[in-house]
Amino acid sequence: MSSAPATEGPLVVGVDSSTQSTKVLVVDAATGLVVARGQAPHTVTSGALRESDPEQWWSALGEALRQCGAAAHEAAAVSIAGQQHGLVTLDDRGRPVRPALLWNDVRSAPQAKRLVEQLGGAKAWADRVGSVPGASFTVTKWAWLVEQEPASARATTAVRLPHDYLTQRLTGSGTTDRSDVSGTGWWSSATEGYDEDILALVGLDPAALPRVAHPGEVVGTVRDGGELPFSKGTLVAPGAGDNAAAALGLGLRPGTPVLSLGTSGTVFAVSEHRTADPSGTVAGFADAKGSWLPLACTLNCTLAVDRVATLLGLDRDAVQPDGSVTLLPFLDGERTPDLPHASGLLHGLRHDTSPGQILQAAYDGAVHALLGALDAVLGDTADRSQPILLIGGGARGTAWQQTVRRLSGRPVQIPEARELVALGAAAQAAGLLTGEDPAAVARRWDTARGQVLDATERDEATLSRITEVLCDAVSLLDRDS
């Protein structure tokens, strides 16, 4: 076995508990050198349901840490970032009442629509919460549970988000952070506290919710339970939602645009100003430092495009240009645009249409939705010459890179650093030890360094064609059947 790389400072652990797996990095706090890494999968139900067993996340965390060997045991601090919005319900023994409802489970679309109306409309929600809740938001999932599984709701004594659940297993106390709680729909970005009127509206006792930790706070230490290979007394940071952690991992400064290509597609930028978009396109989330993280998310990104490639029997990069076909890859319903009941739509098929052109159309459809959302996040005054930071699993795919370049007309930068969510969590953990701003830690680690692809002329014709097809098809896509 080769010896571990030489390190200069204390070691920290950053965790990314995502939809499909848990990833762990052990990082040298002084240099940002990754000295060990591990990964273990999760199981997620398919079809209309998107559920996962929280106990499996805990087991996956343990397995990923054990893959890191002695380095995990030597770590002085740990931070857990996780997938947002998921509803974790715990009984009076701290055990899950039922599998967690994940962010991409859209069964609560009717509850979302009703809740928006009950509070006085979209503007009322945006003013109070910073966002207009859709089926992804935790508040709508709780409303669904109360209606559809009342016995499960009655058995629930604590409600947590995915990263809250894992942090609580580490420390023994229930805490969350402002970035993740801002995606629930029951935390007010206007007051930075739980909104008791909204909690009353959905019948949720505030005592069931975790305490919201301050940025930079030590929320506890690792308990001496022996389940995980940490040393007793290892410091535990507040953690973060996955997108806020990625922002930390990139060392983002205000205004820098990020486009993340994963199971979902996400666009965001750090802002010094609170967002309240009554259209519901932009979620006015908090970041993990004390600022804001306006964000828009699509449900269909890499998995949807990969599925189209599989159906066509093609490699994912086997695209062909110059087609006139349009494909809206809304295979799981869609959040942006708000079409929770949508399915995929193919328009403009001709005798001479090739499989590669159809695959390129799937990329175009996915990126079209993301770029429209990015324009909403950045506003009309954004500097379009600034590179888009392209991250996530799809960022290293040639077809993704070229499609974003062509449809955005902007330069694209691909950071060399991988696992930016886990790196951001590690930077937060390092900040506990050094007293630094976690984003400054990441900039010191130079995590955003990477190739820059020059801008190309924006493909206005393709953008206009997709927009026209989408507008004409909304009534068809919005059918609940």
mmCIF file of C-alpha atoms in Angstrom, residues 2-358:
data_model
loop_
_atom_site.group_PDB
_atom_site.id
_atom_site.type_symbol
_atom_site.label_atom_id
_atom_site.label_comp_id
_atom_site.label_asym_id
_atom_site.label_seq_id
_atom_site.Cartn_x
_atom_site.Cartn_y
_atom_site.Cartn_z
ATOM 1 C CA SER A 2 1.382 3.446 -0.907
ATOM 2 C CA SER A 3 1.908 5.985 1.833
ATOM 3 C CA ALA A 4 -0.504 8.882 2.225
ATOM 4 C CA PRO A 5 0.535 12.270 0.795
ATOM 5 C CA ALA A 6 2.428 14.547 3.171
ATOM 6 C CA THR A 7 0.167 17.126 4.786
ATOM 7 C CA GLU A 8 0.842 20.551 6.279
ATOM 8 C CA GLY A 9 -2.156 21.194 8.451
ATOM 9 C CA PRO A 10 -4.972 19.441 10.260
ATOM 10 C CA LEU A 11 -7.241 17.147 8.273
ATOM 11 C CA VAL A 12 -10.950 17.825 7.753
ATOM 12 C CA VAL A 13 -13.765 15.751 6.277
ATOM 13 C CA GLY A 14 -16.300 17.026 3.763
ATOM 14 C CA VAL A 15 -19.371 14.915 2.996
ATOM 15 C CA ASP A 16 -21.762 15.108 0.045
ATOM 16 C CA SER A 17 -24.875 13.029 0.723
ATOM 17 C CA SER A 18 -26.510 13.289 -2.693
ATOM 18 C CA THR A 19 -29.515 11.658 -4.309
ATOM 19 C CA GLN A 20 -27.688 8.577 -5.509
ATOM 20 C CA SER A 21 -24.601 8.231 -3.293
ATOM 21 C CA THR A 22 -22.546 9.531 -0.395
ATOM 22 C CA LYS A 23 -19.122 10.929 -1.246
ATOM 23 C CA VAL A 24 -16.457 11.704 1.349
ATOM 24 C CA LEU A 25 -13.241 13.695 1.004
ATOM 25 C CA VAL A 26 -10.501 13.970 3.616
ATOM 26 C CA VAL A 27 -8.709 17.247 2.947
ATOM 27 C CA ASP A 28 -5.611 18.993 4.280
ATOM 28 C CA ALA A 29 -7.004 22.234 5.722
ATOM 29 C CA ALA A 30 -3.781 24.100 4.962
ATOM 30 C CA THR A 31 -3.414 23.268 1.279
ATOM 31 C CA GLY A 32 -6.699 21.799 0.033
ATOM 32 C CA LEU A 33 -4.930 18.570 -0.897
ATOM 33 C CA VAL A 34 -7.359 15.632 -0.996
ATOM 34 C CA VAL A 35 -5.593 12.879 0.941
ATOM 35 C CA ALA A 36 -8.374 10.264 0.854
ATOM 36 C CA ARG A 37 -11.793 9.747 -0.698
ATOM 37 C CA GLY A 38 -14.648 7.274 -0.507
ATOM 38 C CA GLN A 39 -18.058 6.711 -2.066
ATOM 39 C CA ALA A 40 -21.013 4.399 -1.443
ATOM 40 C CA PRO A 41 -24.358 4.203 -3.302
ATOM 41 C CA HIS A 42 -27.948 4.847 -2.227
ATOM 42 C CA THR A 43 -31.079 3.169 -3.519
ATOM 43 C CA VAL A 44 -33.859 5.434 -4.804
ATOM 44 C CA THR A 45 -37.267 4.188 -5.892
ATOM 45 C CA SER A 46 -38.209 4.696 -9.534
ATOM 46 C CA GLY A 47 -41.407 5.569 -11.339
ATOM 47 C CA ALA A 48 -43.689 8.202 -9.827
ATOM 48 C CA LEU A 49 -42.143 7.776 -6.376
ATOM 49 C CA ARG A 50 -38.766 9.179 -5.385
ATOM 50 C CA GLU A 51 -38.036 7.826 -1.918
ATOM 51 C CA SER A 52 -34.914 6.703 -0.076
ATOM 52 C CA ASP A 53 -34.234 5.114 3.320
ATOM 53 C CA PRO A 54 -32.304 7.538 5.597
ATOM 54 C CA GLU A 55 -30.740 4.583 7.391
ATOM 55 C CA GLN A 56 -29.084 3.717 4.092
ATOM 56 C CA TRP A 57 -27.518 7.198 3.955
ATOM 57 C CA TRP A 58 -25.987 6.545 7.365
ATOM 58 C CA SER A 59 -24.666 3.163 6.269
ATOM 59 C CA ALA A 60 -23.276 4.702 3.075
ATOM 60 C CA LEU A 61 -21.540 7.412 5.112
ATOM 61 C CA GLY A 62 -19.878 4.751 7.234
ATOM 62 C CA GLU A 63 -18.772 2.755 4.196
ATOM 63 C CA ALA A 64 -17.382 5.837 2.408
ATOM 64 C CA LEU A 65 -15.465 6.874 5.546
ATOM 65 C CA ARG A 66 -14.014 3.393 5.986
ATOM 66 C CA GLN A 67 -12.694 3.586 2.429
ATOM 67 C CA CYS A 68 -10.694 6.637 3.560
ATOM 68 C CA GLY A 69 -8.733 4.553 6.060
ATOM 69 C CA ALA A 70 -6.814 6.142 8.922
ATOM 70 C CA ALA A 71 -7.138 9.648 7.459
ATOM 71 C CA ALA A 72 -10.801 9.883 8.526
ATOM 72 C CA HIS A 73 -9.869 8.953 12.103
ATOM 73 C CA GLU A 74 -7.246 11.717 12.151
ATOM 74 C CA ALA A 75 -9.666 14.459 11.041
ATOM 75 C CA ALA A 76 -10.238 17.341 13.439
ATOM 76 C CA ALA A 77 -13.542 18.570 11.977
ATOM 77 C CA VAL A 78 -16.338 17.373 9.708
ATOM 78 C CA SER A 79 -19.173 18.988 7.758
ATOM 79 C CA ILE A 80 -22.060 17.286 5.972
ATOM 80 C CA ALA A 81 -23.737 18.743 2.900
ATOM 81 C CA GLY A 82 -26.797 17.074 1.471
ATOM 82 C CA GLN A 83 -29.538 17.014 -1.114
ATOM 83 C CA GLN A 84 -32.107 19.709 -0.389
ATOM 84 C CA HIS A 85 -35.854 19.602 0.292
ATOM 85 C CA GLY A 86 -36.105 15.943 1.321
ATOM 86 C CA LEU A 87 -38.655 15.192 4.054
ATOM 87 C CA VAL A 88 -37.194 13.003 6.809
ATOM 88 C CA THR A 89 -39.739 12.021 9.484
ATOM 89 C CA LEU A 90 -38.479 10.619 12.792
ATOM 90 C CA ASP A 91 -40.328 8.927 15.649
ATOM 91 C CA ASP A 92 -39.756 9.460 19.365
ATOM 92 C CA ARG A 93 -36.711 7.149 19.245
ATOM 93 C CA GLY A 94 -35.116 9.104 16.419
ATOM 94 C CA ARG A 95 -35.823 6.423 13.829
ATOM 95 C CA PRO A 96 -37.336 7.105 10.401
ATOM 96 C CA VAL A 97 -41.112 6.691 10.362
ATOM 97 C CA ARG A 98 -41.055 6.003 6.620
ATOM 98 C CA PRO A 99 -38.657 6.437 3.693
ATOM 99 C CA ALA A 100 -37.725 10.040 2.973
ATOM 100 C CA LEU A 101 -39.631 11.877 0.256
ATOM 101 C CA LEU A 102 -36.884 13.296 -1.985
ATOM 102 C CA TRP A 103 -36.691 16.625 -3.793
ATOM 103 C CA ASN A 104 -37.685 15.090 -7.154
ATOM 104 C CA ASP A 105 -40.839 13.380 -5.849
ATOM 105 C CA VAL A 106 -43.625 15.503 -7.358
ATOM 106 C CA ARG A 107 -46.670 13.853 -5.772
ATOM 107 C CA SER A 108 -47.283 16.970 -3.690
ATOM 108 C CA ALA A 109 -48.017 19.197 -6.723
ATOM 109 C CA PRO A 110 -51.738 19.540 -5.753
ATOM 110 C CA GLN A 111 -50.765 20.503 -2.191
ATOM 111 C CA ALA A 112 -48.291 23.061 -3.521
ATOM 112 C CA LYS A 113 -50.955 24.711 -5.642
ATOM 113 C CA ARG A 114 -53.405 24.799 -2.736
ATOM 114 C CA LEU A 115 -50.880 26.177 -0.244
ATOM 115 C CA VAL A 116 -49.944 29.028 -2.562
ATOM 116 C CA GLU A 117 -53.606 30.027 -2.731
ATOM 117 C CA GLN A 118 -54.229 29.599 1.016
ATOM 118 C CA LEU A 119 -51.474 32.038 2.007
ATOM 119 C CA GLY A 120 -52.706 34.690 -0.402
ATOM 120 C CA GLY A 121 -50.930 33.917 -3.655
ATOM 121 C CA ALA A 122 -47.445 33.688 -5.079
ATOM 122 C CA LYS A 123 -46.372 37.204 -4.075
ATOM 123 C CA ALA A 124 -47.293 36.583 -0.443
ATOM 124 C CA TRP A 125 -45.068 33.499 -0.397
ATOM 125 C CA ALA A 126 -42.197 35.258 -2.150
ATOM 126 C CA ASP A 127 -42.367 38.215 0.241
ATOM 127 C CA ARG A 128 -42.339 36.009 3.357
ATOM 128 C CA VAL A 129 -40.296 32.969 2.370
ATOM 129 C CA GLY A 130 -38.295 34.276 -0.591
ATOM 130 C CA SER A 131 -39.687 31.504 -2.827
ATOM 131 C CA VAL A 132 -42.965 30.242 -4.207
ATOM 132 C CA PRO A 133 -43.192 26.586 -3.178
ATOM 133 C CA GLY A 134 -43.552 23.912 -5.820
ATOM 134 C CA ALA A 135 -43.770 20.173 -5.433
ATOM 135 C CA SER A 136 -40.050 19.970 -4.586
ATOM 136 C CA PHE A 137 -40.373 21.997 -1.373
ATOM 137 C CA THR A 138 -40.505 20.266 1.989
ATOM 138 C CA VAL A 139 -43.613 22.123 3.144
ATOM 139 C CA THR A 140 -45.661 20.657 0.301
ATOM 140 C CA LYS A 141 -44.363 17.155 1.042
ATOM 141 C CA TRP A 142 -45.416 17.467 4.680
ATOM 142 C CA ALA A 143 -48.882 18.637 3.564
ATOM 143 C CA TRP A 144 -49.071 15.578 1.283
ATOM 144 C CA LEU A 145 -48.077 13.274 4.145
ATOM 145 C CA VAL A 146 -50.709 14.709 6.478
ATOM 146 C CA GLU A 147 -53.400 14.108 3.862
ATOM 147 C CA GLN A 148 -52.281 10.811 2.366
ATOM 148 C CA GLU A 149 -50.562 9.068 5.287
ATOM 149 C CA PRO A 150 -52.046 10.581 8.463
ATOM 150 C CA ALA A 151 -50.767 7.721 10.628
ATOM 151 C CA SER A 152 -47.199 8.476 9.527
ATOM 152 C CA ALA A 153 -47.692 12.166 10.271
ATOM 153 C CA ARG A 154 -49.063 11.392 13.753
ATOM 154 C CA ALA A 155 -46.094 9.114 14.495
ATOM 155 C CA THR A 156 -43.640 11.877 13.560
ATOM 156 C CA THR A 157 -42.079 13.787 16.455
ATOM 157 C CA ALA A 158 -39.159 15.348 14.540
ATOM 158 C CA VAL A 159 -38.845 16.586 10.960
ATOM 159 C CA ARG A 160 -35.416 16.880 9.390
ATOM 160 C CA LEU A 161 -33.747 17.510 6.053
ATOM 161 C CA PRO A 162 -31.283 14.894 4.768
ATOM 162 C CA HIS A 163 -28.148 16.676 5.974
ATOM 163 C CA ASP A 164 -29.835 17.484 9.319
ATOM 164 C CA TYR A 165 -30.518 13.800 9.855
ATOM 165 C CA LEU A 166 -26.899 12.792 9.350
ATOM 166 C CA THR A 167 -25.542 15.670 11.452
ATOM 167 C CA GLN A 168 -27.905 14.692 14.263
ATOM 168 C CA ARG A 169 -26.679 11.101 14.098
ATOM 169 C CA LEU A 170 -23.144 12.459 14.550
ATOM 170 C CA THR A 171 -23.797 14.884 17.420
ATOM 171 C CA GLY A 172 -27.003 13.723 19.079
ATOM 172 C CA SER A 173 -28.686 17.130 18.728
ATOM 173 C CA GLY A 174 -31.071 18.473 16.105
ATOM 174 C CA THR A 175 -29.645 21.360 14.081
ATOM 175 C CA THR A 176 -29.867 22.681 10.550
ATOM 176 C CA ASP A 177 -28.335 25.631 8.713
ATOM 177 C CA ARG A 178 -29.812 28.662 6.965
ATOM 178 C CA SER A 179 -28.958 27.474 3.435
ATOM 179 C CA ASP A 180 -30.829 24.184 3.703
ATOM 180 C CA VAL A 181 -33.736 25.392 5.832
ATOM 181 C CA SER A 182 -34.379 28.184 3.313
ATOM 182 C CA GLY A 183 -35.554 25.482 0.896
ATOM 183 C CA THR A 184 -38.264 24.102 3.152
ATOM 184 C CA GLY A 185 -40.960 26.720 2.616
ATOM 185 C CA TRP A 186 -41.529 27.200 6.363
ATOM 186 C CA TRP A 187 -38.497 29.381 7.110
ATOM 187 C CA SER A 188 -38.881 33.096 6.438
ATOM 188 C CA SER A 189 -36.017 34.754 4.590
ATOM 189 C CA ALA A 190 -37.531 38.083 5.641
ATOM 190 C CA THR A 191 -37.159 37.388 9.387
ATOM 191 C CA GLU A 192 -34.611 34.533 9.255
ATOM 192 C CA GLY A 193 -36.809 32.427 11.496
ATOM 193 C CA TYR A 194 -39.528 29.792 11.249
ATOM 194 C CA ASP A 195 -42.847 31.175 9.986
ATOM 195 C CA GLU A 196 -45.385 30.023 12.557
ATOM 196 C CA ASP A 197 -48.357 30.974 10.353
ATOM 197 C CA ILE A 198 -47.145 28.628 7.622
ATOM 198 C CA LEU A 199 -46.429 25.873 10.143
ATOM 199 C CA ALA A 200 -49.959 26.256 11.496
ATOM 200 C CA LEU A 201 -51.315 26.125 7.944
ATOM 201 C CA VAL A 202 -49.804 22.651 7.439
ATOM 202 C CA GLY A 203 -50.273 21.427 11.008
ATOM 203 C CA LEU A 204 -46.596 21.143 11.963
ATOM 204 C CA ASP A 205 -45.467 21.797 15.538
ATOM 205 C CA PRO A 206 -42.419 24.125 15.616
ATOM 206 C CA ALA A 207 -40.998 21.909 18.381
ATOM 207 C CA ALA A 208 -40.524 19.165 15.754
ATOM 208 C CA LEU A 209 -38.037 21.303 13.833
ATOM 209 C CA PRO A 210 -34.277 21.620 14.385
ATOM 210 C CA ARG A 211 -32.477 24.675 15.700
ATOM 211 C CA VAL A 212 -30.988 26.827 12.913
ATOM 212 C CA ALA A 213 -27.258 27.146 13.548
ATOM 213 C CA HIS A 214 -25.269 30.275 12.750
ATOM 214 C CA PRO A 215 -22.613 30.241 10.012
ATOM 215 C CA GLY A 216 -19.274 29.276 11.521
ATOM 216 C CA GLU A 217 -20.846 27.728 14.612
ATOM 217 C CA VAL A 218 -19.623 24.460 16.098
ATOM 218 C CA VAL A 219 -22.893 22.515 16.403
ATOM 219 C CA GLY A 220 -21.383 19.683 18.443
ATOM 220 C CA THR A 221 -18.766 16.992 18.501
ATOM 221 C CA VAL A 222 -18.825 13.442 17.224
ATOM 222 C CA ARG A 223 -20.339 11.149 19.826
ATOM 223 C CA ASP A 224 -18.355 8.241 21.196
ATOM 224 C CA GLY A 225 -20.497 5.546 19.619
ATOM 225 C CA GLY A 226 -17.895 3.722 17.593
ATOM 226 C CA GLU A 227 -20.173 3.495 14.541
ATOM 227 C CA LEU A 228 -18.025 5.752 12.361
ATOM 228 C CA PRO A 229 -14.231 5.965 12.164
ATOM 229 C CA PHE A 230 -13.973 9.432 13.695
ATOM 230 C CA SER A 231 -12.074 10.322 16.835
ATOM 231 C CA LYS A 232 -14.249 11.237 19.815
ATOM 232 C CA GLY A 233 -14.544 15.007 20.040
ATOM 233 C CA THR A 234 -14.150 15.713 16.315
ATOM 234 C CA LEU A 235 -15.791 19.107 15.701
ATOM 235 C CA VAL A 236 -18.999 19.154 13.648
ATOM 236 C CA ALA A 237 -19.901 22.137 11.453
ATOM 237 C CA PRO A 238 -23.480 23.217 10.620
ATOM 238 C CA GLY A 239 -23.328 21.645 7.155
ATOM 239 C CA ALA A 240 -25.268 23.002 4.189
ATOM 240 C CA GLY A 241 -27.592 22.274 1.330
ATOM 241 C CA ASP A 242 -25.726 20.842 -1.638
ATOM 242 C CA ASN A 243 -25.859 23.940 -3.824
ATOM 243 C CA ALA A 244 -24.750 26.234 -1.011
ATOM 244 C CA ALA A 245 -21.890 23.840 -0.310
ATOM 245 C CA ALA A 246 -20.892 23.918 -3.987
ATOM 246 C CA ALA A 247 -20.868 27.729 -3.789
ATOM 247 C CA LEU A 248 -18.487 27.465 -0.834
ATOM 248 C CA GLY A 249 -16.428 24.876 -2.685
ATOM 249 C CA LEU A 250 -15.958 27.277 -5.611
ATOM 250 C CA GLY A 251 -15.154 30.221 -3.333
ATOM 251 C CA LEU A 252 -17.882 32.160 -5.145
ATOM 252 C CA ARG A 253 -17.945 35.932 -5.128
ATOM 253 C CA PRO A 254 -21.238 37.760 -5.758
ATOM 254 C CA GLY A 255 -22.478 37.687 -9.347
ATOM 255 C CA THR A 256 -20.412 34.781 -10.692
ATOM 256 C CA PRO A 257 -22.823 32.457 -12.555
ATOM 257 C CA VAL A 258 -22.782 28.708 -11.912
ATOM 258 C CA LEU A 259 -24.500 26.032 -13.975
ATOM 259 C CA SER A 260 -24.543 22.592 -12.359
ATOM 260 C CA LEU A 261 -25.261 19.526 -14.489
ATOM 261 C CA GLY A 262 -26.375 16.637 -12.331
ATOM 262 C CA THR A 263 -29.474 14.518 -11.779
ATOM 263 C CA SER A 264 -31.127 17.914 -11.678
ATOM 264 C CA GLY A 265 -29.863 20.993 -13.468
ATOM 265 C CA THR A 266 -29.211 23.984 -11.261
ATOM 266 C CA VAL A 267 -28.167 27.587 -11.824
ATOM 267 C CA PHE A 268 -27.198 29.971 -9.055
ATOM 268 C CA ALA A 269 -25.051 32.909 -8.011
ATOM 269 C CA VAL A 270 -24.157 34.426 -4.654
ATOM 270 C CA SER A 271 -25.945 37.717 -4.034
ATOM 271 C CA GLU A 272 -25.746 40.345 -1.322
ATOM 272 C CA HIS A 273 -29.468 40.998 -1.748
ATOM 273 C CA ARG A 274 -32.428 38.877 -0.713
ATOM 274 C CA THR A 275 -34.497 37.596 -3.654
ATOM 275 C CA ALA A 276 -38.300 37.448 -3.743
ATOM 276 C CA ASP A 277 -39.500 36.334 -7.190
ATOM 277 C CA PRO A 278 -43.315 36.001 -7.333
ATOM 278 C CA SER A 279 -43.093 34.139 -10.667
ATOM 279 C CA GLY A 280 -41.604 31.195 -8.764
ATOM 280 C CA THR A 281 -38.761 30.724 -11.258
ATOM 281 C CA VAL A 282 -36.046 31.895 -8.866
ATOM 282 C CA ALA A 283 -35.904 30.459 -5.368
ATOM 283 C CA GLY A 284 -34.639 33.028 -2.879
ATOM 284 C CA PHE A 285 -32.428 30.669 -0.911
ATOM 285 C CA ALA A 286 -29.901 31.681 1.705
ATOM 286 C CA ASP A 287 -26.262 30.741 1.319
ATOM 287 C CA ALA A 288 -24.144 29.101 4.016
ATOM 288 C CA LYS A 289 -22.281 32.292 5.012
ATOM 289 C CA GLY A 290 -24.815 35.017 5.671
ATOM 290 C CA SER A 291 -25.603 36.196 2.131
ATOM 291 C CA TRP A 292 -28.087 34.843 -0.404
ATOM 292 C CA LEU A 293 -28.094 32.243 -3.158
ATOM 293 C CA PRO A 294 -30.816 32.936 -5.745
ATOM 294 C CA LEU A 295 -31.258 29.649 -7.547
ATOM 295 C CA ALA A 296 -33.353 27.969 -10.187
ATOM 296 C CA CYS A 297 -33.566 24.246 -10.722
ATOM 297 C CA THR A 298 -34.775 21.880 -13.413
ATOM 298 C CA LEU A 299 -35.698 18.288 -12.633
ATOM 299 C CA ASN A 300 -34.480 16.845 -15.943
ATOM 300 C CA CYS A 301 -30.808 17.068 -16.753
ATOM 301 C CA THR A 302 -28.123 14.397 -17.158
ATOM 302 C CA LEU A 303 -30.318 11.388 -16.346
ATOM 303 C CA ALA A 304 -32.984 12.488 -18.812
ATOM 304 C CA VAL A 305 -30.505 13.071 -21.631
ATOM 305 C CA ASP A 306 -28.723 9.788 -20.871
ATOM 306 C CA ARG A 307 -32.085 8.037 -21.057
ATOM 307 C CA VAL A 308 -32.689 9.472 -24.522
ATOM 308 C CA ALA A 309 -29.216 8.294 -25.588
ATOM 309 C CA THR A 310 -30.011 4.799 -24.291
ATOM 310 C CA LEU A 311 -33.336 4.678 -26.133
ATOM 311 C CA LEU A 312 -31.526 5.630 -29.332
ATOM 312 C CA GLY A 313 -28.705 3.155 -28.734
ATOM 313 C CA LEU A 314 -26.108 5.952 -28.813
ATOM 314 C CA ASP A 315 -23.118 6.974 -26.766
ATOM 315 C CA ARG A 316 -23.999 10.121 -24.801
ATOM 316 C CA ASP A 317 -21.632 12.271 -26.920
ATOM 317 C CA ALA A 318 -22.793 10.892 -30.300
ATOM 318 C CA VAL A 319 -24.651 14.073 -31.240
ATOM 319 C CA GLN A 320 -25.122 15.481 -34.730
ATOM 320 C CA PRO A 321 -25.677 19.189 -35.447
ATOM 321 C CA ASP A 322 -27.995 21.066 -37.770
ATOM 322 C CA GLY A 323 -31.233 19.252 -37.027
ATOM 323 C CA SER A 324 -34.638 20.934 -36.934
ATOM 324 C CA VAL A 325 -36.201 18.585 -34.392
ATOM 325 C CA THR A 326 -37.156 19.831 -30.909
ATOM 326 C CA LEU A 327 -37.128 17.617 -27.820
ATOM 327 C CA LEU A 328 -38.378 18.770 -24.422
ATOM 328 C CA PRO A 329 -36.847 16.130 -22.086
ATOM 329 C CA PHE A 330 -39.323 16.565 -19.218
ATOM 330 C CA LEU A 331 -39.280 12.860 -18.326
ATOM 331 C CA ASP A 332 -39.887 13.339 -14.582
ATOM 332 C CA GLY A 333 -42.296 16.243 -14.725
ATOM 333 C CA GLU A 334 -40.605 19.633 -14.547
ATOM 334 C CA ARG A 335 -39.962 22.358 -12.006
ATOM 335 C CA THR A 336 -38.612 25.085 -14.335
ATOM 336 C CA PRO A 337 -40.829 25.652 -16.232
ATOM 337 C CA ASP A 338 -43.448 24.698 -13.632
ATOM 338 C CA LEU A 339 -44.987 21.649 -15.315
ATOM 339 C CA PRO A 340 -45.057 18.939 -12.631
ATOM 340 C CA HIS A 341 -47.237 16.589 -14.709
ATOM 341 C CA ALA A 342 -45.254 16.929 -17.941
ATOM 342 C CA SER A 343 -43.626 14.125 -19.895
ATOM 343 C CA GLY A 344 -41.113 14.315 -22.717
ATOM 344 C CA LEU A 345 -42.208 15.823 -26.015
ATOM 345 C CA LEU A 346 -40.650 15.328 -29.487
ATOM 346 C CA HIS A 347 -41.659 17.726 -32.281
ATOM 347 C CA GLY A 348 -40.546 18.229 -35.858
ATOM 348 C CA LEU A 349 -39.521 14.680 -36.735
ATOM 349 C CA ARG A 350 -38.731 14.227 -40.469
ATOM 350 C CA HIS A 351 -37.661 11.347 -42.735
ATOM 351 C CA ASP A 352 -34.120 12.695 -42.777
ATOM 352 C CA THR A 353 -33.865 13.239 -38.995
ATOM 353 C CA SER A 354 -30.955 11.214 -37.598
ATOM 354 C CA PRO A 355 -30.683 9.640 -34.121
ATOM 355 C CA GLY A 356 -27.743 11.939 -33.402
ATOM 356 C CA GLN A 357 -29.878 14.996 -34.174
ATOM 357 C CA ILE A 358 -32.561 13.775 -31.777
#
